[in-house]
Short mmCIF file of C-alpha atoms in Angstrom, two decimals:
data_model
loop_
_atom_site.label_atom_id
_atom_site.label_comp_id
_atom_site.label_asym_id
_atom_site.label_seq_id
_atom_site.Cartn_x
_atom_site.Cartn_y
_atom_site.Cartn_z
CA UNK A 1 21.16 -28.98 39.05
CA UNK A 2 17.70 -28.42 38.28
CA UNK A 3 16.95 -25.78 40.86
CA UNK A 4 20.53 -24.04 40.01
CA UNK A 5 18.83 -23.50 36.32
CA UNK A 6 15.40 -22.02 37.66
CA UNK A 7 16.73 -19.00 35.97
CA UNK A 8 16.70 -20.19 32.63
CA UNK A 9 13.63 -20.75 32.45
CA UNK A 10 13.00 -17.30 33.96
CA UNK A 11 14.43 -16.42 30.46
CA UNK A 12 12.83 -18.41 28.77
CA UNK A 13 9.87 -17.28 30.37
CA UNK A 14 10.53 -13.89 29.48
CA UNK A 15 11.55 -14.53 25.65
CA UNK A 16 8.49 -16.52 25.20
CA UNK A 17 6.32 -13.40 26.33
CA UNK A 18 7.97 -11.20 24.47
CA UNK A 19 8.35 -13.99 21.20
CA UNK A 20 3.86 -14.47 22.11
CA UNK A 21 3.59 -10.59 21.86
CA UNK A 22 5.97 -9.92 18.54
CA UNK A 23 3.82 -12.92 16.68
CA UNK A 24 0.79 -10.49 17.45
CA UNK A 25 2.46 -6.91 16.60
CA UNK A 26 4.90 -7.74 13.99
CA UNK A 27 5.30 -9.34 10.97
CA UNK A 28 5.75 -13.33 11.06
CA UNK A 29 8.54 -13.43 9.10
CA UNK A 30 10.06 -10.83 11.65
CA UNK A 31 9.01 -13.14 14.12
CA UNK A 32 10.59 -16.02 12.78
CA UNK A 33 13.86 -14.88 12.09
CA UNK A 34 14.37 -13.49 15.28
CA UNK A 35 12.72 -15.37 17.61
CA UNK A 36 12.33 -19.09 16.29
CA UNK A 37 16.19 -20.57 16.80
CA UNK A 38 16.86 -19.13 20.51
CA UNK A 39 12.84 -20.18 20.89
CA UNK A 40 14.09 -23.31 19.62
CA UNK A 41 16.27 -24.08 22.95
CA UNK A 42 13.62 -22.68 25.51
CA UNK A 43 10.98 -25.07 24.55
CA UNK A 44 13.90 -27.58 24.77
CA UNK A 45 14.96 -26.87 28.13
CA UNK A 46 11.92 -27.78 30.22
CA UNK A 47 11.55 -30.99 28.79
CA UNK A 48 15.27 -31.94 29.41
CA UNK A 49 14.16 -30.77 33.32
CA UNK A 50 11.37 -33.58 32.68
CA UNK A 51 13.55 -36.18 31.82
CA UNK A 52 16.01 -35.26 34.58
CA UNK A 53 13.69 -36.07 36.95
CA UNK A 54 13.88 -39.59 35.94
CA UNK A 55 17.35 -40.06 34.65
CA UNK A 56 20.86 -38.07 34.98
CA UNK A 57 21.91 -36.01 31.81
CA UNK A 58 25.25 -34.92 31.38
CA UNK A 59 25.72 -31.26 32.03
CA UNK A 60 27.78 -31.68 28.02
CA UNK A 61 24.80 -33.00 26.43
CA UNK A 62 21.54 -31.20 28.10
CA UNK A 63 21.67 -27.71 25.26
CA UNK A 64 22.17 -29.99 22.69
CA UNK A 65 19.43 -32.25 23.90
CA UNK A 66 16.95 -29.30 24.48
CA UNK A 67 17.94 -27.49 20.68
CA UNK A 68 16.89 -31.26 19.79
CA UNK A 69 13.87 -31.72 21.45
CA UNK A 70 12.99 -27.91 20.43
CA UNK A 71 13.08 -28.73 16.85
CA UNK A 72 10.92 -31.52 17.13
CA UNK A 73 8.10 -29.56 18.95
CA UNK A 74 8.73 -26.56 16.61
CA UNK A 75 8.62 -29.12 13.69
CA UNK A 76 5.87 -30.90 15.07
CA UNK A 77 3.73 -27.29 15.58
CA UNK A 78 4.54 -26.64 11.78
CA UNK A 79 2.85 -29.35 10.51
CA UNK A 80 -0.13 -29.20 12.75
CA UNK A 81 -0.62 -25.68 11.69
CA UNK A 82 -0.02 -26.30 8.15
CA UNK A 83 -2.27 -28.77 8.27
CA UNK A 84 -5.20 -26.86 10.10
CA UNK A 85 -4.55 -23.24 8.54
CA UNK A 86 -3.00 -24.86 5.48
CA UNK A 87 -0.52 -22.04 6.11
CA UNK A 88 2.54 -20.97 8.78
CA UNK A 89 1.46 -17.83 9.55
CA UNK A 90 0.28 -18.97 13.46
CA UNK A 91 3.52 -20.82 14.16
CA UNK A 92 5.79 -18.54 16.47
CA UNK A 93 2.21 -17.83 17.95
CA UNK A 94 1.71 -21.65 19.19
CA UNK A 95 5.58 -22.22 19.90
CA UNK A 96 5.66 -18.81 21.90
CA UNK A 97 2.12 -20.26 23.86
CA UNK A 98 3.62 -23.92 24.46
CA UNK A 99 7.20 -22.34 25.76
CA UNK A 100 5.71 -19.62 27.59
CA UNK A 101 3.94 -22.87 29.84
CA UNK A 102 7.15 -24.91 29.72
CA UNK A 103 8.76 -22.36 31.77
CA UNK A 104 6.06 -21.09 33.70
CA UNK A 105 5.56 -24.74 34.83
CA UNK A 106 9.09 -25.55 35.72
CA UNK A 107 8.93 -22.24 37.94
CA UNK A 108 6.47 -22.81 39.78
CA UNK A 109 7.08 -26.68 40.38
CA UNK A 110 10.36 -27.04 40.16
CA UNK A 111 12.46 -27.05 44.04
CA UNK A 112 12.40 -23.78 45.38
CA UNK A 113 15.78 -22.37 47.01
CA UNK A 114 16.56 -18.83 48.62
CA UNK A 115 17.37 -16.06 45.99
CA UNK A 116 20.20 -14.92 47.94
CA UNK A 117 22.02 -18.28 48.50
CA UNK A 118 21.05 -19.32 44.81
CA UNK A 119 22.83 -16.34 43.24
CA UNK A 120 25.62 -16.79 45.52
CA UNK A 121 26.07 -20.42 44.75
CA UNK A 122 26.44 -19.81 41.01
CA UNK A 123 29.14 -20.30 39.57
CA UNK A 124 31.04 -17.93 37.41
CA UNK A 125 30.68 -19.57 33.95
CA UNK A 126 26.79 -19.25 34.93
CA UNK A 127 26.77 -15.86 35.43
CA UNK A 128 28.70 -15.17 32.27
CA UNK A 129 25.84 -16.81 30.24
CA UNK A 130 22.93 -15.37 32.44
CA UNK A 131 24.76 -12.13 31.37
CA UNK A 132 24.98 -13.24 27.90
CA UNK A 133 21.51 -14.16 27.64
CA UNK A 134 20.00 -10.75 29.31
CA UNK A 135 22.02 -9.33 26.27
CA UNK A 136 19.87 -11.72 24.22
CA UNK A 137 16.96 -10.74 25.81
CA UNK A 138 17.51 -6.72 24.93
CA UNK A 139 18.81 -7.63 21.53
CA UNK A 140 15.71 -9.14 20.79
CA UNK A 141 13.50 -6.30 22.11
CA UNK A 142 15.59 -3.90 20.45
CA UNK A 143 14.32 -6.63 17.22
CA UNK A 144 10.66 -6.25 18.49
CA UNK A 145 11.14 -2.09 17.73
CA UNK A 146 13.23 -2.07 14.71
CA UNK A 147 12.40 -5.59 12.40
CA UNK A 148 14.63 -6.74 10.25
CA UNK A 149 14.05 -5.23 6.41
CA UNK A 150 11.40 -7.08 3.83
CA UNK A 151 12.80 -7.39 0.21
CA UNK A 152 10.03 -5.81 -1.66
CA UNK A 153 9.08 -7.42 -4.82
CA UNK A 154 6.24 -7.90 -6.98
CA UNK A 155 5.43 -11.38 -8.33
CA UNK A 156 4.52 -11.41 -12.16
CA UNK A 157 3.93 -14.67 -13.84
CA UNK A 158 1.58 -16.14 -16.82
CA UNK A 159 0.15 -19.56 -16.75
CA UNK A 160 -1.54 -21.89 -19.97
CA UNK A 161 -5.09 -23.14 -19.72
CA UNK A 162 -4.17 -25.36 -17.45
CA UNK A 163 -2.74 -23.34 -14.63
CA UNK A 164 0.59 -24.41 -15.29
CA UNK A 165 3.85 -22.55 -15.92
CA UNK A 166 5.25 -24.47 -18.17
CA UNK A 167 4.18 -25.78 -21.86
CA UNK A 168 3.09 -22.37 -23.31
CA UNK A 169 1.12 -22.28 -26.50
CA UNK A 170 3.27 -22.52 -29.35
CA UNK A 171 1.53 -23.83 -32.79
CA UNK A 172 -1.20 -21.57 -32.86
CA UNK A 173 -4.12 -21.05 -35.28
CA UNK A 174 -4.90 -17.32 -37.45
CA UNK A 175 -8.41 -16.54 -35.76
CA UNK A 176 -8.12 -18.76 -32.76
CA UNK A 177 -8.12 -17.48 -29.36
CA UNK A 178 -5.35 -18.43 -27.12
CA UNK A 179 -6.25 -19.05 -23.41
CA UNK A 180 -4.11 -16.96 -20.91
CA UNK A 181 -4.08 -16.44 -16.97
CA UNK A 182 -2.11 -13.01 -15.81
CA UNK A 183 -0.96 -13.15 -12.21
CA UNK A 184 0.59 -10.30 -10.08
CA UNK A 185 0.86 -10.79 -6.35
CA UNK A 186 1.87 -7.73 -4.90
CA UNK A 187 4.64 -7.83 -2.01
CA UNK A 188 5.35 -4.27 -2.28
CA UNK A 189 5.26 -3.31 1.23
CA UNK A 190 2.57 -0.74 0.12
CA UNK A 191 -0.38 -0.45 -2.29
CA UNK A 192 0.48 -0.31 -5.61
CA UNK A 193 -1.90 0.16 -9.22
CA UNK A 194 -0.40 -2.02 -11.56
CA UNK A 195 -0.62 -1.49 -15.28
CA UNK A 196 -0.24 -4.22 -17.70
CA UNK A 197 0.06 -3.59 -21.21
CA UNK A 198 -0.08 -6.81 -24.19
CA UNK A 199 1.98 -6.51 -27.21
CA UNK A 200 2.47 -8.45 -29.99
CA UNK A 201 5.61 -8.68 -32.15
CA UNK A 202 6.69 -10.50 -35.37
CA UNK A 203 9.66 -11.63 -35.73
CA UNK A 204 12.09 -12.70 -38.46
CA UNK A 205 12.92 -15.70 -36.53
CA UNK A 206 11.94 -17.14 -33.12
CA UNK A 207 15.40 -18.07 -32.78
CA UNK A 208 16.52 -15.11 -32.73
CA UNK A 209 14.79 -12.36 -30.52
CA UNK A 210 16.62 -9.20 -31.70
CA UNK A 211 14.79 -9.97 -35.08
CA UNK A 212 11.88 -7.60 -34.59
CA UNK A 213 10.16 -6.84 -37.42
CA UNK A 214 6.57 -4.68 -36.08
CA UNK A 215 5.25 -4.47 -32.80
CA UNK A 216 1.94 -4.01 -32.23
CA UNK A 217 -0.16 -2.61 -29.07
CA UNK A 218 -3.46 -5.12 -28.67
CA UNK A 219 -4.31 -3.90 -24.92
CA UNK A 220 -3.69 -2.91 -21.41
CA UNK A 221 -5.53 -3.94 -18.30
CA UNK A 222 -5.13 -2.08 -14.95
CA UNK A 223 -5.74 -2.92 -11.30
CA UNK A 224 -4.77 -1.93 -7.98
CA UNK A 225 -3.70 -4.43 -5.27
CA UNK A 226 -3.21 -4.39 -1.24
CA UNK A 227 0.29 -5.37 0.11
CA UNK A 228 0.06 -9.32 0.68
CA UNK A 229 2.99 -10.76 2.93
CA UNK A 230 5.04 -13.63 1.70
CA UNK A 231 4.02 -17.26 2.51
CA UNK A 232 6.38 -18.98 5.17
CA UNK A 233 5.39 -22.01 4.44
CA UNK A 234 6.61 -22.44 0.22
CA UNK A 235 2.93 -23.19 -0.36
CA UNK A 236 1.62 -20.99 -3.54
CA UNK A 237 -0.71 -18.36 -2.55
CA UNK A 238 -2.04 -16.16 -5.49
CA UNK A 239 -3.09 -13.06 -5.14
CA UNK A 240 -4.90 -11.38 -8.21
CA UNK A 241 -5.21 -13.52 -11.58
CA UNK A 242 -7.09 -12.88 -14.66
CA UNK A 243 -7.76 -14.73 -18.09
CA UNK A 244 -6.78 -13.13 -20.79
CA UNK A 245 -7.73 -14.33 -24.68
CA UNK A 246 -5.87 -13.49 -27.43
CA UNK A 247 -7.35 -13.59 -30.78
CA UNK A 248 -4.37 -14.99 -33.54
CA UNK A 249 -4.28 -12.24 -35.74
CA UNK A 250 -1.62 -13.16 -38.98
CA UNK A 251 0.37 -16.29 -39.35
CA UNK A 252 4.56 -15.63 -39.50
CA UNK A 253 6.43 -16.47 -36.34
CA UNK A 254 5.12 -14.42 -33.33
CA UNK A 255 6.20 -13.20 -30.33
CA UNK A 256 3.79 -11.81 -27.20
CA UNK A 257 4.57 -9.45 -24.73
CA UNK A 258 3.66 -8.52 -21.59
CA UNK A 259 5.28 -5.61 -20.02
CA UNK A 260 4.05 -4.28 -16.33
CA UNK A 261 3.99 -0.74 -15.14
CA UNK A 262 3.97 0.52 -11.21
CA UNK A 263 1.31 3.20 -10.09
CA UNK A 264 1.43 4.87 -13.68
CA UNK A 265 2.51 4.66 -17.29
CA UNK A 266 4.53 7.15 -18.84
CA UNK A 267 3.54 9.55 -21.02
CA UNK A 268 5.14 7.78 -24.06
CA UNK A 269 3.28 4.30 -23.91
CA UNK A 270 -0.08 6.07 -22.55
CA UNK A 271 -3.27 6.28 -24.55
CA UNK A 272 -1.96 4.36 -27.45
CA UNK A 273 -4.48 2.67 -30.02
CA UNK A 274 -5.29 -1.18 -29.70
CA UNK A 275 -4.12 -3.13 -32.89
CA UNK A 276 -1.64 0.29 -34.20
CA UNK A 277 1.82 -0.69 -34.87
CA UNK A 278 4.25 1.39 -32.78
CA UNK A 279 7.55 -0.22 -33.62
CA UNK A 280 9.77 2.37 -31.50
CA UNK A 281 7.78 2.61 -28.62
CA UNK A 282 7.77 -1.92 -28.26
CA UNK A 283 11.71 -1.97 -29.21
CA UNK A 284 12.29 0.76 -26.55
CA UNK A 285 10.00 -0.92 -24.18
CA UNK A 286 11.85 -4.63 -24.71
CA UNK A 287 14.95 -2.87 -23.84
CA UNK A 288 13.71 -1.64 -20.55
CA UNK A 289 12.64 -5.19 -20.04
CA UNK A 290 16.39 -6.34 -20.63
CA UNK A 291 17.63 -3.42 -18.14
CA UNK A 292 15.28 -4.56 -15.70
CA UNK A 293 13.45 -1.32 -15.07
CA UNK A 294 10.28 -2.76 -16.31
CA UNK A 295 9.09 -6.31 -15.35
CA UNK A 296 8.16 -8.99 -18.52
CA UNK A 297 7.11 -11.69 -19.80
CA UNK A 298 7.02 -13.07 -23.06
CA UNK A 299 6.38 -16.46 -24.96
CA UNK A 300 6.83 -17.36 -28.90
CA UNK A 301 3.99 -18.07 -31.25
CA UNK A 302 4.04 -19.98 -34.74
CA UNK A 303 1.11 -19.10 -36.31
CA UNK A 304 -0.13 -20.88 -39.12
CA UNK A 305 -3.43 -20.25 -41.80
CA UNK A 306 -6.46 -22.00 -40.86
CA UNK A 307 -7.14 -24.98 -42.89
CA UNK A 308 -9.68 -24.89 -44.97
#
């Protein structure tokens, strides 16, 4: 049985090559998507060989037992990397490397038979998955040459004094600053000069955000940031952050904006003067916002008199 599979783990010889070579070229999420389940069942299948040696495995139970002991090598891999690298982005590499000397070992010591009588002993449910699995093999060339697409998205998020998302400043002092962090991570696919502009609003009520009274422009910062893949691994990896104070200028409730532009800002909102009330311009820009051609963000103030 084991020498009738010696071309499996041609395959997975094969795969593993061409899995070792995409980790380099391409992108690792490419890599994982197309590579890591089928990889999955290669690194599987030379350890069930292993085990054979010693024991009889039922011909049923020896894919599910190698998708099995896949996952716990590709698992185990994960958190060694994460753990090193303290990020995933070397995984397919490793699992590609370990696979690639599965097989390679299993050729060359497992019991060598003629090629002629081997492929004439095979039976035909054998030959209909070897044929399935050259398929596999061209369908994930073909993968190699034309990736699957990235959503492109930019990340735009504000954070308290703390570095936390959550708990915002809300009862807030006239003529006390209020400690900001702006972050924009850039997964654009491209480079991209990001423009964001700070407004500040007040409002009839905070319950009620259509009750705009003024809105004022207080300042714009601008910046211009690489493409930066996404993180495999769910661990948070920022990209460009910046404080940003905000001096408390009137007391009333209070609402502050953040509105951010790609590569330019039009005509309308350019060159407009810090601390002037443009009341058309904000409203038109908070509808935008709601449309979601313009990304946002946007917490409420209650602004009281100093005491004293």
């Amino acid at each position: 049985m084991i020498a009738r599979r010696r071309w499996w783990y041609v395959a997975g010889l094969l795969l593993s090559l061409i899995s070792l070579l995409a980790s380099i070229l391409a992108d690792d999420t490419v890599s994982s998507l197309a590579f890591l389940p089928v990889l999955m069942i290669f690194l599987g299948l030379p350890l069930v060989a292993f085990i054979e040696r010693s024991r009889t495995i039922p011909s049923w139970f020896v894919f599910p037992l190698a998708t099995l002991l896949g996952l716990a090598v590709a698992s185990a891999v994960l958190v060694i990397v994460l753990a090193i690298t303290s990020g995933s982005d070397h995984v397919i590499l490793v699992a590609s490397g370990i696979a690639t000397a599965l097989n390679g070992l299993q050729i060359v010591l497992g019991p060598r038979e003629d090629v002629v009588h081997s492929m004439k002993s095979i039976a035909r449910k054998d030959a209909a998955a070897a044929s399935a699995f050259i398929i596999l093999l061209i369908l994930v060339l073909y993968t190699v040459v034309q990736p699957f697409p990235v959503q492109q998205l930019t990340q735009f998020y504000l954070l308290n004094e703390e570095g936390k998302t959550t708990n915002m400043p809300y009862q807030v002092v006239v003529g006390e600053d209020i400690e900001l962090t702006i972050g924009v991570a850039n997964h654009e696919g491209r480079m991209v000069q990001y423009h964001v502009q700070v407004w500040l609003a007040e409002m009839g009520s905070l319950k009620d955000p259509n009750s705009t009274l003024s809105m004022y422009y207080m300042d714009a910062i601008s910046f211009t940031l690489d493409h930066m893949p996404m993180p495999l691994s769910g661990q948070w990896v920022p990209q460009h952050e910046f404080d940003y104070n905000l001096t408390v200028p009137t007391t009333g409730p209070l609402r502050l904006h953040l509105f951010l532009f790609f590569d330019e800002v039009p005509s309308e909102f350019d060159d407009l003067v810090p601390g002037e009330e443009y009341y058309d311009e904000g409203l038109k820009l908070i509808e935008m916002a709601r449309e979601r051609r313009l990304l946002s963000l946007s917490i409420a103030l209650n602004a009281k008199a100093a005491e004293g």
